[in-house]
Amino acid sequence: MSISVLSLTKIYGHQKAVDNISFQLAKGEIVGFLGPNGAGKSTTMKMITGYLPPTSGTAMVCGFDVQLAPMEVRKRVGYLPEANPLYYDMYVREYLGFSANIHKLKNASARIEEMIALTGLGKESHKKIGALSKGYKQRVGLAQAMLHDPEVLILDEPTSGLDPNQIIEIRELIKRIGQEKTVLLSTHIMQEVQAMCSRVIIINNGKLVANDAIDKLQYSKQENALIVTFEKPINEAVLKQLKNLQRYEASGPAQWRLITNKPEELRKEVMQWALNNDLSINSLQADKQSLEDIFRVLTK
């Protein structure tokens, strides 16, 4: 596994900022790390990257223990922290050159130009970092995180301060990177998670409350339901003919939410019933929660 977290805990005084959490990330995964403010996301990321020692538990990156082999871990991790610390008096290329020297990169100049092109910094690369907009400062942070071609990227709010066009560009960049690397990213923008991630990890009050594929979470409601849309309005009384239907709710003039404990049986029954009664169905699909709904339920 690229990242392996086992019983990770961080205590400040009497407060457990991170409370005995465990999870794993494999190569090629882009995983969203979600939680309300103060849930422990940034603290967890700092422990995985070696910037903060855990109170107990272990974190492994590419087979190296963060506490026992911190330098090996840092060679393999690219980290963009939430605060994005930069040297504002340095020029963009100067700062990336400084970072390249720290990593002792060969062919540093070529790699710097590659990162400038990849993150769209070309027009601003002659400026001092302090003169850049927040969005371009964020791009400098991303370029620095990816400069040494790490196996693992840990990104804390990577699109913070970017305009909609920039967000789309960085999103596509992260998706391309995630095909070959492991990406753990924290964000409060659920559209980004759904656009980039196959899986989400959600923590609340320092505890792990979800770790699953997005689709599985969306369909994991206690109440099974189908959403059926007819070509034209129907008399609701005819719905009572459905044997596997427990109850129904109107969602629109010709749309109904059908609640059942046997969704597959009801799906077949609705199709046959519509055919027998000469009714046209425009759509029939399982009802699913939005990621926002799941987040609210798990973190309220």
Short mmCIF file of C-alpha atoms in Angstrom, two decimals:
data_model
loop_
_atom_site.label_atom_id
_atom_site.label_comp_id
_atom_site.label_asym_id
_atom_site.label_seq_id
_atom_site.Cartn_x
_atom_site.Cartn_y
_atom_site.Cartn_z
CA MET A 1 0.00 0.00 0.00
CA SER A 2 1.17 3.54 -0.73
CA ILE A 3 -0.34 4.85 2.51
CA SER A 4 -1.19 2.69 5.51
CA VAL A 5 -2.56 4.25 8.70
CA LEU A 6 -3.10 2.05 11.75
CA SER A 7 -4.73 3.23 15.00
CA LEU A 8 -3.39 6.75 14.49
CA THR A 9 -4.08 9.06 17.43
CA LYS A 10 -3.12 12.62 18.30
CA ILE A 11 -3.90 14.14 21.71
CA TYR A 12 -3.48 17.78 22.68
CA GLY A 13 -3.89 18.04 26.45
CA HIS A 14 -7.31 16.54 27.14
CA GLN A 15 -8.51 16.75 23.52
CA LYS A 16 -8.23 13.91 21.02
CA ALA A 17 -7.73 15.70 17.72
CA VAL A 18 -7.42 12.33 15.94
CA ASP A 19 -8.92 9.29 17.62
CA ASN A 20 -7.64 5.83 16.67
CA ILE A 21 -8.22 5.96 12.91
CA SER A 22 -7.08 3.37 10.35
CA PHE A 23 -7.21 3.34 6.55
CA GLN A 24 -5.16 2.42 3.47
CA LEU A 25 -4.57 3.90 0.02
CA ALA A 26 -3.27 1.94 -2.96
CA LYS A 27 -1.28 3.21 -5.92
CA GLY A 28 -3.47 4.87 -8.53
CA GLU A 29 -6.16 5.94 -6.07
CA ILE A 30 -7.46 9.48 -5.64
CA VAL A 31 -9.21 9.57 -2.28
CA GLY A 32 -11.17 12.48 -0.84
CA PHE A 33 -10.48 13.18 2.83
CA LEU A 34 -13.56 14.92 4.22
CA GLY A 35 -14.76 16.32 7.50
CA PRO A 36 -16.03 19.56 9.04
CA ASN A 37 -13.62 22.21 10.25
CA GLY A 38 -11.75 20.93 13.30
CA ALA A 39 -12.46 17.27 12.52
CA GLY A 40 -8.76 16.35 12.43
CA LYS A 41 -8.06 16.25 8.67
CA SER A 42 -5.05 18.57 8.61
CA THR A 43 -3.65 16.97 11.77
CA THR A 44 -3.87 13.53 10.14
CA MET A 45 -2.17 14.78 6.98
CA LYS A 46 0.64 16.33 9.01
CA MET A 47 1.20 13.04 10.81
CA ILE A 48 1.28 11.06 7.55
CA THR A 49 3.85 13.45 6.08
CA GLY A 50 6.00 13.44 9.21
CA TYR A 51 5.46 17.10 10.11
CA LEU A 52 3.70 16.14 13.33
CA PRO A 53 4.45 13.10 15.55
CA PRO A 54 1.45 10.95 16.54
CA THR A 55 0.61 10.29 20.16
CA SER A 56 0.13 6.63 19.26
CA GLY A 57 -0.41 4.44 16.23
CA THR A 58 1.61 4.22 13.03
CA ALA A 59 1.62 5.73 9.56
CA MET A 60 3.46 4.06 6.68
CA VAL A 61 4.24 5.60 3.29
CA CYS A 62 5.48 3.31 0.52
CA GLY A 63 6.53 0.78 3.14
CA PHE A 64 8.46 3.26 5.33
CA ASP A 65 7.40 4.13 8.88
CA VAL A 66 6.95 7.89 9.14
CA GLN A 67 8.58 7.99 12.59
CA LEU A 68 11.43 5.55 11.93
CA ALA A 69 12.37 6.66 8.39
CA PRO A 70 11.15 10.26 8.03
CA MET A 71 13.64 11.22 5.28
CA GLU A 72 12.68 8.21 3.15
CA VAL A 73 9.03 9.21 3.52
CA ARG A 74 9.68 12.83 2.54
CA LYS A 75 11.48 11.70 -0.61
CA ARG A 76 8.30 9.93 -1.67
CA VAL A 77 5.68 12.48 -0.59
CA GLY A 78 4.61 15.73 -2.17
CA TYR A 79 2.74 17.85 0.36
CA LEU A 80 0.63 20.95 -0.15
CA PRO A 81 -0.45 22.13 3.32
CA GLU A 82 -3.55 24.22 3.86
CA ALA A 83 -1.55 27.34 4.75
CA ASN A 84 0.74 26.88 1.68
CA PRO A 85 3.92 28.42 3.17
CA LEU A 86 5.92 30.22 0.49
CA TYR A 87 8.87 32.61 0.40
CA TYR A 88 7.18 35.77 -0.87
CA ASP A 89 10.47 37.59 -1.60
CA MET A 90 11.63 34.88 -4.00
CA TYR A 91 10.78 34.73 -7.69
CA VAL A 92 8.77 31.76 -8.90
CA ARG A 93 11.67 30.07 -10.74
CA GLU A 94 14.04 30.97 -7.92
CA TYR A 95 11.79 29.30 -5.36
CA LEU A 96 11.35 26.17 -7.46
CA GLY A 97 15.12 26.06 -7.98
CA PHE A 98 15.59 26.33 -4.22
CA SER A 99 13.17 23.42 -3.72
CA ALA A 100 14.92 21.40 -6.44
CA ASN A 101 18.26 21.85 -4.65
CA ILE A 102 16.74 20.57 -1.41
CA HIS A 103 15.64 17.41 -3.23
CA LYS A 104 19.00 17.24 -5.07
CA LEU A 105 17.25 16.88 -8.41
CA LYS A 106 19.18 16.05 -11.54
CA ASN A 107 18.19 18.09 -14.61
CA ALA A 108 16.49 20.54 -12.24
CA SER A 109 16.02 23.27 -14.87
CA ALA A 110 14.09 20.96 -17.20
CA ARG A 111 11.92 19.70 -14.34
CA ILE A 112 11.18 23.27 -13.20
CA GLU A 113 10.07 24.26 -16.70
CA GLU A 114 7.90 21.12 -16.86
CA MET A 115 6.17 22.03 -13.60
CA ILE A 116 5.67 25.64 -14.66
CA ALA A 117 3.98 24.47 -17.84
CA LEU A 118 1.97 21.78 -16.06
CA THR A 119 0.55 24.18 -13.46
CA GLY A 120 -0.01 27.08 -15.85
CA LEU A 121 2.52 29.40 -14.24
CA GLY A 122 4.22 30.50 -17.45
CA LYS A 123 2.85 34.06 -17.59
CA GLU A 124 3.59 34.68 -13.91
CA SER A 125 6.90 32.87 -13.56
CA HIS A 126 8.97 36.08 -13.84
CA LYS A 127 7.25 37.62 -10.79
CA LYS A 128 7.98 37.50 -7.10
CA ILE A 129 5.68 35.09 -5.28
CA GLY A 130 4.40 37.89 -3.04
CA ALA A 131 3.08 39.74 -6.11
CA LEU A 132 0.95 36.79 -7.26
CA SER A 133 -2.78 36.36 -6.74
CA LYS A 134 -3.92 33.73 -4.25
CA GLY A 135 -4.75 31.36 -7.10
CA TYR A 136 -1.28 31.59 -8.61
CA LYS A 137 0.35 31.21 -5.20
CA GLN A 138 -1.62 27.99 -4.90
CA ARG A 139 -0.23 26.87 -8.25
CA VAL A 140 3.31 27.55 -7.02
CA GLY A 141 2.57 25.33 -4.00
CA LEU A 142 1.31 22.57 -6.29
CA ALA A 143 4.38 22.87 -8.53
CA GLN A 144 6.63 22.59 -5.47
CA ALA A 145 4.73 19.55 -4.18
CA MET A 146 5.11 17.71 -7.52
CA LEU A 147 8.61 18.93 -8.37
CA HIS A 148 10.51 15.85 -7.16
CA ASP A 149 8.06 13.45 -8.85
CA PRO A 150 6.80 11.88 -5.61
CA GLU A 151 4.90 8.60 -5.46
CA VAL A 152 2.34 10.05 -3.05
CA LEU A 153 0.64 13.46 -3.12
CA ILE A 154 -1.10 14.83 -0.04
CA LEU A 155 -3.06 17.96 -0.87
CA ASP A 156 -4.87 20.03 1.76
CA GLU A 157 -7.45 22.24 0.00
CA PRO A 158 -5.56 22.22 -3.34
CA THR A 159 -8.02 24.48 -5.22
CA SER A 160 -8.41 27.09 -2.50
CA GLY A 161 -8.49 30.56 -4.02
CA LEU A 162 -8.72 29.41 -7.64
CA ASP A 163 -11.31 30.76 -10.07
CA PRO A 164 -13.70 28.29 -11.82
CA ASN A 165 -11.46 27.91 -14.89
CA GLN A 166 -8.39 27.31 -12.75
CA ILE A 167 -10.28 24.79 -10.62
CA ILE A 168 -11.14 22.75 -13.72
CA GLU A 169 -7.51 22.87 -14.92
CA ILE A 170 -6.10 21.76 -11.55
CA ARG A 171 -8.81 19.11 -11.24
CA GLU A 172 -7.82 17.62 -14.59
CA LEU A 173 -4.16 17.80 -13.58
CA ILE A 174 -4.81 15.89 -10.34
CA LYS A 175 -6.83 13.27 -12.23
CA ARG A 176 -3.94 12.72 -14.65
CA ILE A 177 -1.45 12.50 -11.79
CA GLY A 178 -3.70 10.06 -9.95
CA GLN A 179 -3.43 7.50 -12.75
CA GLU A 180 0.16 6.77 -11.73
CA LYS A 181 0.42 8.08 -8.17
CA THR A 182 -1.54 8.00 -4.92
CA VAL A 183 -3.43 11.17 -4.06
CA LEU A 184 -5.06 12.02 -0.73
CA LEU A 185 -6.83 15.35 -0.94
CA SER A 186 -8.88 17.35 1.50
CA THR A 187 -11.59 19.72 0.31
CA HIS A 188 -14.97 21.12 1.33
CA ILE A 189 -16.18 21.25 -2.29
CA MET A 190 -18.20 18.09 -2.87
CA GLN A 191 -18.33 18.60 -6.65
CA GLU A 192 -14.55 18.31 -6.71
CA VAL A 193 -14.67 15.06 -4.76
CA GLN A 194 -17.22 13.54 -7.11
CA ALA A 195 -15.27 14.74 -10.17
CA MET A 196 -11.89 13.41 -9.03
CA CYS A 197 -12.27 10.72 -6.38
CA SER A 198 -13.39 7.11 -6.48
CA ARG A 199 -13.46 6.81 -2.70
CA VAL A 200 -13.97 9.04 0.31
CA ILE A 201 -12.77 8.89 3.90
CA ILE A 202 -14.85 10.98 6.30
CA ILE A 203 -13.84 11.86 9.85
CA ASN A 204 -15.81 13.72 12.49
CA ASN A 205 -14.54 14.79 15.91
CA GLY A 206 -11.33 12.89 15.18
CA LYS A 207 -13.13 9.58 14.52
CA LEU A 208 -13.44 7.71 11.24
CA VAL A 209 -17.13 7.65 10.24
CA ALA A 210 -16.92 6.48 6.60
CA ASN A 211 -14.42 4.83 4.26
CA ASP A 212 -15.98 3.57 1.05
CA ALA A 213 -16.56 4.11 -2.65
CA ILE A 214 -18.77 7.11 -3.34
CA ASP A 215 -21.38 5.03 -5.19
CA LYS A 216 -21.66 2.56 -2.33
CA LEU A 217 -22.17 5.35 0.18
CA GLN A 218 -24.81 6.99 -1.99
CA TYR A 219 -26.83 3.80 -2.24
CA SER A 220 -26.36 2.69 1.38
CA LYS A 221 -29.56 4.29 2.68
CA GLN A 222 -31.58 2.29 5.19
CA GLU A 223 -34.63 2.96 3.00
CA ASN A 224 -34.58 1.49 -0.51
CA ALA A 225 -36.41 3.50 -3.12
CA LEU A 226 -36.86 3.79 -6.87
CA ILE A 227 -37.55 7.01 -8.72
CA VAL A 228 -39.91 6.44 -11.66
CA THR A 229 -40.88 9.13 -14.17
CA PHE A 230 -43.83 8.44 -16.47
CA GLU A 231 -44.38 10.08 -19.82
CA LYS A 232 -47.56 11.68 -18.47
CA PRO A 233 -49.29 12.00 -15.06
CA ILE A 234 -51.02 8.91 -13.73
CA ASN A 235 -53.70 8.30 -11.14
CA GLU A 236 -51.84 7.44 -7.94
CA ALA A 237 -54.47 4.85 -7.08
CA VAL A 238 -53.08 2.50 -9.72
CA LEU A 239 -49.73 2.39 -7.87
CA LYS A 240 -51.44 0.34 -5.17
CA GLN A 241 -51.50 -2.59 -7.61
CA LEU A 242 -47.75 -3.06 -7.11
CA LYS A 243 -47.21 -5.98 -4.71
CA ASN A 244 -43.64 -5.10 -3.67
CA LEU A 245 -44.44 -1.45 -2.99
CA GLN A 246 -44.46 -0.42 0.68
CA ARG A 247 -45.45 3.21 0.13
CA TYR A 248 -45.01 6.00 -2.40
CA GLU A 249 -44.37 9.73 -2.52
CA ALA A 250 -45.05 12.20 -5.31
CA SER A 251 -41.87 13.91 -6.59
CA GLY A 252 -43.58 15.78 -9.44
CA PRO A 253 -46.63 15.68 -11.73
CA ALA A 254 -45.46 12.46 -13.40
CA GLN A 255 -42.68 11.36 -11.04
CA TRP A 256 -42.98 9.08 -8.02
CA ARG A 257 -40.66 7.83 -5.32
CA LEU A 258 -41.45 4.17 -4.64
CA ILE A 259 -40.28 2.78 -1.30
CA THR A 260 -39.65 -0.96 -1.03
CA ASN A 261 -37.60 -3.56 0.79
CA LYS A 262 -37.18 -5.48 -2.49
CA PRO A 263 -35.82 -2.94 -5.02
CA GLU A 264 -34.88 -5.42 -7.76
CA GLU A 265 -38.23 -7.21 -7.57
CA LEU A 266 -40.08 -3.88 -7.64
CA ARG A 267 -38.05 -2.68 -10.63
CA LYS A 268 -39.11 -5.74 -12.65
CA GLU A 269 -42.70 -5.43 -11.43
CA VAL A 270 -42.94 -1.74 -12.41
CA MET A 271 -41.66 -2.47 -15.92
CA GLN A 272 -44.12 -5.33 -16.42
CA TRP A 273 -46.95 -3.37 -14.82
CA ALA A 274 -46.34 -0.37 -17.11
CA LEU A 275 -46.29 -2.66 -20.14
CA ASN A 276 -49.56 -4.33 -19.11
CA ASN A 277 -51.25 -0.96 -18.54
CA ASP A 278 -49.86 0.67 -21.71
CA LEU A 279 -47.87 3.24 -19.69
CA SER A 280 -44.66 4.80 -20.96
CA ILE A 281 -41.75 5.21 -18.54
CA ASN A 282 -39.21 7.95 -19.22
CA SER A 283 -36.81 6.86 -16.47
CA LEU A 284 -36.55 4.33 -13.66
CA GLN A 285 -33.56 4.46 -11.33
CA ALA A 286 -32.51 3.79 -7.77
CA ASP A 287 -32.78 6.77 -5.47
CA LYS A 288 -29.44 7.81 -4.07
CA GLN A 289 -28.20 10.38 -1.60
CA SER A 290 -26.05 13.25 -2.69
CA LEU A 291 -22.56 13.41 -1.22
CA GLU A 292 -23.66 16.55 0.61
CA ASP A 293 -26.53 14.61 2.24
CA ILE A 294 -24.15 11.84 3.32
CA PHE A 295 -21.69 14.35 4.72
CA ARG A 296 -24.39 16.14 6.73
CA VAL A 297 -25.79 12.89 8.15
CA LEU A 298 -22.37 11.59 9.21
CA THR A 299 -21.01 14.84 10.64
CA LYS A 300 -24.03 16.59 12.13
#
